[in-house]
Structure formats: C-alpha cells, structure tokens
C-alpha cells in the first residue's frame, strides 16, 4: 500500500523533504512485526495511517529510526541480532532487511524493537495505560464505583509504567546521542507520558514533540489520579517543545491542566505554557488518512469481490445497509448503538426486513477485564435485538467479530449510513474512510464527541452518544434523507478529507518543528516557533 506516485512527487516539495536532520519516532505499536513460520522469518508491515505517513517521511530522510515495543519472539530475536539496536529495513509493502545497497530514495527505516520485562510490561499496558489512562481520558469511569486506586494500581505505576517509560526514554536518548545529540524526536500517545522529560535531561539540544492521539480532558477528570502521579505525567510531557492534539479543545484542556494542577502560567491566546525558563506550545494537527492508498484499495479486485459477496449475503432484495466498524472498545459506545437501533426498529417497524446493520468489530485488548466484559455485553444485546426482530430467519444485525481491513473497505463502498457514536474519540478515522470511498452516498452519523466532528460535523448527522432516542431519530433521518442531500453531504465531507490527508498532517508538524531546529544555528536571533502558527 505505497504512497501513489503523484502524492510522493507533491510531497517532495514539502517541509518533510527539506528536513535535513535525523528523526527519531517512538510509539508503542511497531510499524512492522517479525514472525517465524515453517522455519522462515516473515516481516509484516503494520496497517494504519500513522505507519503510512511516517514511512513516507522515512523515504525522504537520510536518517530515520522508529523505536517501539517488541511484541513477538521473532521481534526479540531480530532485535538481539542487532545487539538491541535498530534493525534497518526497506519499508515497502512487504518489508525486507536493508543491506546498504538500496537506491537513494528507498524508504529505509531503522526499527528499534525494545524488549521489556513481561511483568513490567503487563503493569504498564494492562493496568496503567489501558485501562487507567485510557479510561480517564475517554471519561469511561462511573466515578461512584470506579476506579479504586489501591496498592495494585500504585505498584503497577511505580514498577511498570515508570520503568517501562525509562527504558524507552533511554532507547530514544541513545539514538539521539548516536546522532551527535541533535535530532527531532516525535513521541506518540498515552503509553509514554514520562519519556520527554528524561530524554531532554540527557540530550538538552534535542527538539521534542509528543502527539496525543486520544482526548485530553480538563483538570477535574485528572483528579482521579493521585496528585504525585498526575503531576509526574504533566511534568513528563512538559519536557517537550510541542505537545500536539487533534482538536483545539484537547489542546486548551492540556493548558488548563498545567495551570490548575501545576500552578504554571499559561497563555490561551498563544497556546503556550511557561515552565522552568522554557516555553512549551500546545498545538492542533487533526490526523487524517492516506486518501490515495485507500482509493486504490477500494477499487482493487479483492475489495470489488468482497463487496459483491456482501451485497449478495446482506442485501439480496435491495435492503439498506447501516454499518459500523470499530475495535470492541467501551469508548466506542457499541452497546448504546445497538439500543438505539432496537428503538429505531420498534418505532419504525417498516424497517424490519428492509434494513440490515453490519457491525464489523475487531476484538481488542481482551486481556483487560473491562474490555472482555464489554465484549460479553455486546454479544448479549445483539442476541436480544436479533431474537426480537428476526424475520423469515433473517436477523437484522450481522455481528462480525474479526479484523479484515479489505472487508471493512468493501462495506464502506456499499453502506447507506455509517454509525460512529463514540463516547469520546481523539479523531476517529472510520468517519473519514467511509465518506471517502462510499459509492452509495453514505450518510455519516457522527458523535459530537469525536475529533472528526470538528471537521466533518457540518456534513454529518450529529449523534449525542448518551441519548439513545436522539440516535434512533438521527439514524431514521439519515436513512430517509433525500438522495440529493445525501450526495451533497458526502461529496462535501470527502472534499474536506482529500484537502487534508495524512501527508499534510505530518508536514504541518514538521514545518513547525523545523523552525525549532533553527535554534541549533549559531545565529542569536534564530527562528522561534510562531505562536499558534497552525491555529
Ligand atoms: C488507539 C491508540 C493507539 C493504539 C491503538 C490500538 O488508536 O491511540 O496508540 O495503538 O488504539 O490499541 P492497541 O492497544 O491494540 O495498540
């Protein structure tokens, strides 16, 4: 799924192409996975926009390394062969080891797979990152009863989250030091809030940014965490030059947290906070999708065939199709979505038999009890709705618990409406994908609590994630909307997505960060990051 040639040619004139400094990226998920099958090593590239965008960037740089977690035995074996350092790879659709003889423009990326002690990793990932941080940031706790923060949680923080963050910070710092102490470091997500501060302490000349892909709530939500822990998290993040979010609201909430919880002076106009003689900027860059790659996939033979199969199976008599595509995450509000669908069928019985709901859900984080419980609740509500509303042996909801991206894309091309009713969502790329490749002018039914709503809300039918009746009414409005209006809304939404694809998302960040690397020059009046340049 490479970047189309035209997009690449365009990109070469961008800030990324003019970047002549090394880049170090950190995320928990790796851009590749090593596996061993029948004695043979296989290297599989990860899916998703972030990988595509950053691999596109790597192709334009002389020196890029991605630090991430080793998750398979073969990941660990590959890392060990390089003494724990980066494994150089040519990041084509099927990555191969780089041997130094590649063409200049080959997308060579060093992948440093960090091995973490399994017990520490479990505390870091299954107790602190998901659920504790994820739940606080998505507002998922019912505070009358949860969370209870006791010995287990404190130990998991101190003996899991902290040392794992230290290990990753040390790996990043080593990569920066190997490049003479000057590099642009791009950290990602809630797994690594303590990294920036430690990297800066070791590498004072580094330029550091941290992109937070999930919502950032206001100060009150963070009061759930013990004072010392929430302060360490904020101080850790303030090691960055830029802390980046998908929406203005999240950026503002972050600054308010610095003011309320740390007593630091903030400026909401320039979106900055002062800390220890430095200025840290909160910035907004809404992430997007790789439009060219998605369109290419949507028109591939594989997806065409899958769409024809779905059509035959689900819509043999011209039924309408409502679609949702999600990880089975409580933040996605899947159960309330089915309750709203149940109301819709009760209040509009003419839809029974003429409307199918395809729920294409990828089981996620099942080692975390909250997630496995949620999956159980999904199964129960689907069974109830299907038992009540089946007609002639056909159940209205088709629940598919699987991960197969081409099938999801095939369903996007076919559906009449797509439901995204998340309780809270940093961005939500399903919304962007669906409107981009829809062939039936799908109406986007979009929660007001998604980052995507800031860009696409004007063309969507807005959902209140808590109001089941409102959701049922909105679905009805979407499914009965005049054809002309559907077409206009979908075209307008698709235009917005095309106008700001993932390459632009990355380029806007690089353009801002590049100004900061100007501080490395000897000139006393070196460039500064323009206040709120992107806002
Ligand atoms: C969200 C987070 C990512 C995470 C992904 C999948 O999109 O922002 O950091 O990788 O969910 O979650 P998982 O726990 O499977 O990596």
Short mmCIF file of N, CA and C and ligand atoms in Angstrom, two decimals, residues 27-29 50 125 130 134 138 188-191 212-214 246 327 329 332 363-365 371 425, ligand 1:
data_model
loop_
_atom_site.label_atom_id
_atom_site.label_comp_id
_atom_site.label_asym_id
_atom_site.label_seq_id
_atom_site.Cartn_x
_atom_site.Cartn_y
_atom_site.Cartn_z
N UNK A 27 6.67 4.98 19.25
CA UNK A 27 5.28 4.61 19.52
C UNK A 27 5.30 3.21 20.12
N UNK A 28 4.23 2.85 20.83
CA UNK A 28 4.21 1.52 21.43
C UNK A 28 4.05 0.46 20.35
N UNK A 29 3.09 0.64 19.47
CA UNK A 29 2.89 -0.29 18.35
C UNK A 29 4.01 -0.13 17.34
N UNK A 50 -0.79 6.18 10.45
CA UNK A 50 0.44 6.64 11.10
C UNK A 50 1.65 5.97 10.46
N UNK A 125 0.93 -1.86 30.58
CA UNK A 125 -0.05 -1.86 29.49
C UNK A 125 -1.45 -2.22 29.98
N UNK A 130 -3.91 1.01 29.47
CA UNK A 130 -5.29 0.58 29.24
C UNK A 130 -5.59 -0.30 30.45
N UNK A 134 -6.42 5.36 29.68
CA UNK A 134 -7.41 5.38 28.59
C UNK A 134 -8.79 5.73 29.14
N UNK A 138 -10.93 9.08 28.26
CA UNK A 138 -12.18 8.95 27.49
C UNK A 138 -13.41 9.11 28.37
N UNK A 188 4.74 9.37 20.57
CA UNK A 188 3.31 9.17 20.32
C UNK A 188 2.60 8.51 21.49
N UNK A 189 1.50 9.15 21.88
CA UNK A 189 0.45 8.55 22.69
C UNK A 189 0.68 8.36 24.19
N UNK A 190 -0.37 7.83 24.82
CA UNK A 190 -0.50 7.83 26.27
C UNK A 190 0.38 6.81 26.96
N UNK A 191 1.02 5.95 26.20
CA UNK A 191 1.91 4.98 26.82
C UNK A 191 3.18 5.63 27.36
N UNK A 212 -0.55 13.36 21.08
CA UNK A 212 -1.50 12.59 21.89
C UNK A 212 -2.73 12.32 21.03
N UNK A 213 -2.91 11.04 20.68
CA UNK A 213 -3.95 10.68 19.71
C UNK A 213 -5.32 10.51 20.33
N UNK A 214 -5.40 10.61 21.65
CA UNK A 214 -6.68 10.38 22.32
C UNK A 214 -7.12 11.69 22.99
N UNK A 246 -5.44 16.49 18.40
CA UNK A 246 -6.27 16.54 17.20
C UNK A 246 -7.20 17.74 17.17
N UNK A 327 -13.02 -1.08 16.91
CA UNK A 327 -12.48 -2.02 17.89
C UNK A 327 -13.54 -2.15 18.99
N UNK A 329 -14.08 -1.51 21.91
CA UNK A 329 -13.59 -0.67 23.00
C UNK A 329 -14.79 0.03 23.63
N UNK A 332 -16.14 3.23 22.32
CA UNK A 332 -16.85 3.29 21.02
C UNK A 332 -18.36 3.27 21.19
N UNK A 363 -12.12 -7.51 17.96
CA UNK A 363 -11.86 -7.71 19.38
C UNK A 363 -10.55 -7.03 19.77
N UNK A 364 -10.55 -6.35 20.91
CA UNK A 364 -9.42 -5.51 21.26
C UNK A 364 -9.09 -5.63 22.73
N UNK A 365 -7.81 -5.72 23.07
CA UNK A 365 -7.30 -5.64 24.45
C UNK A 365 -8.04 -6.60 25.40
N UNK A 371 -12.48 -4.77 29.05
CA UNK A 371 -12.69 -4.98 27.61
C UNK A 371 -13.39 -6.31 27.35
N UNK A 425 -13.57 10.30 21.43
CA UNK A 425 -12.67 9.72 20.43
C UNK A 425 -11.71 10.82 19.99
C1 LIG B 1 -5.53 3.87 19.66
C2 LIG B 1 -4.25 4.45 20.25
C3 LIG B 1 -3.03 3.74 19.68
C4 LIG B 1 -3.19 2.23 19.81
C5 LIG B 1 -4.47 1.78 19.12
C6 LIG B 1 -4.73 0.27 19.22
O1 LIG B 1 -5.68 4.27 18.35
O2 LIG B 1 -4.18 5.83 20.02
O3 LIG B 1 -1.87 4.14 20.37
O4 LIG B 1 -2.08 1.56 19.26
O5 LIG B 1 -5.56 2.47 19.71
O6 LIG B 1 -4.63 -0.15 20.53
P1 LIG B 1 -3.64 -1.33 20.95
O7 LIG B 1 -3.77 -1.39 22.44
O8 LIG B 1 -4.19 -2.53 20.26
O9 LIG B 1 -2.28 -0.95 20.46
#
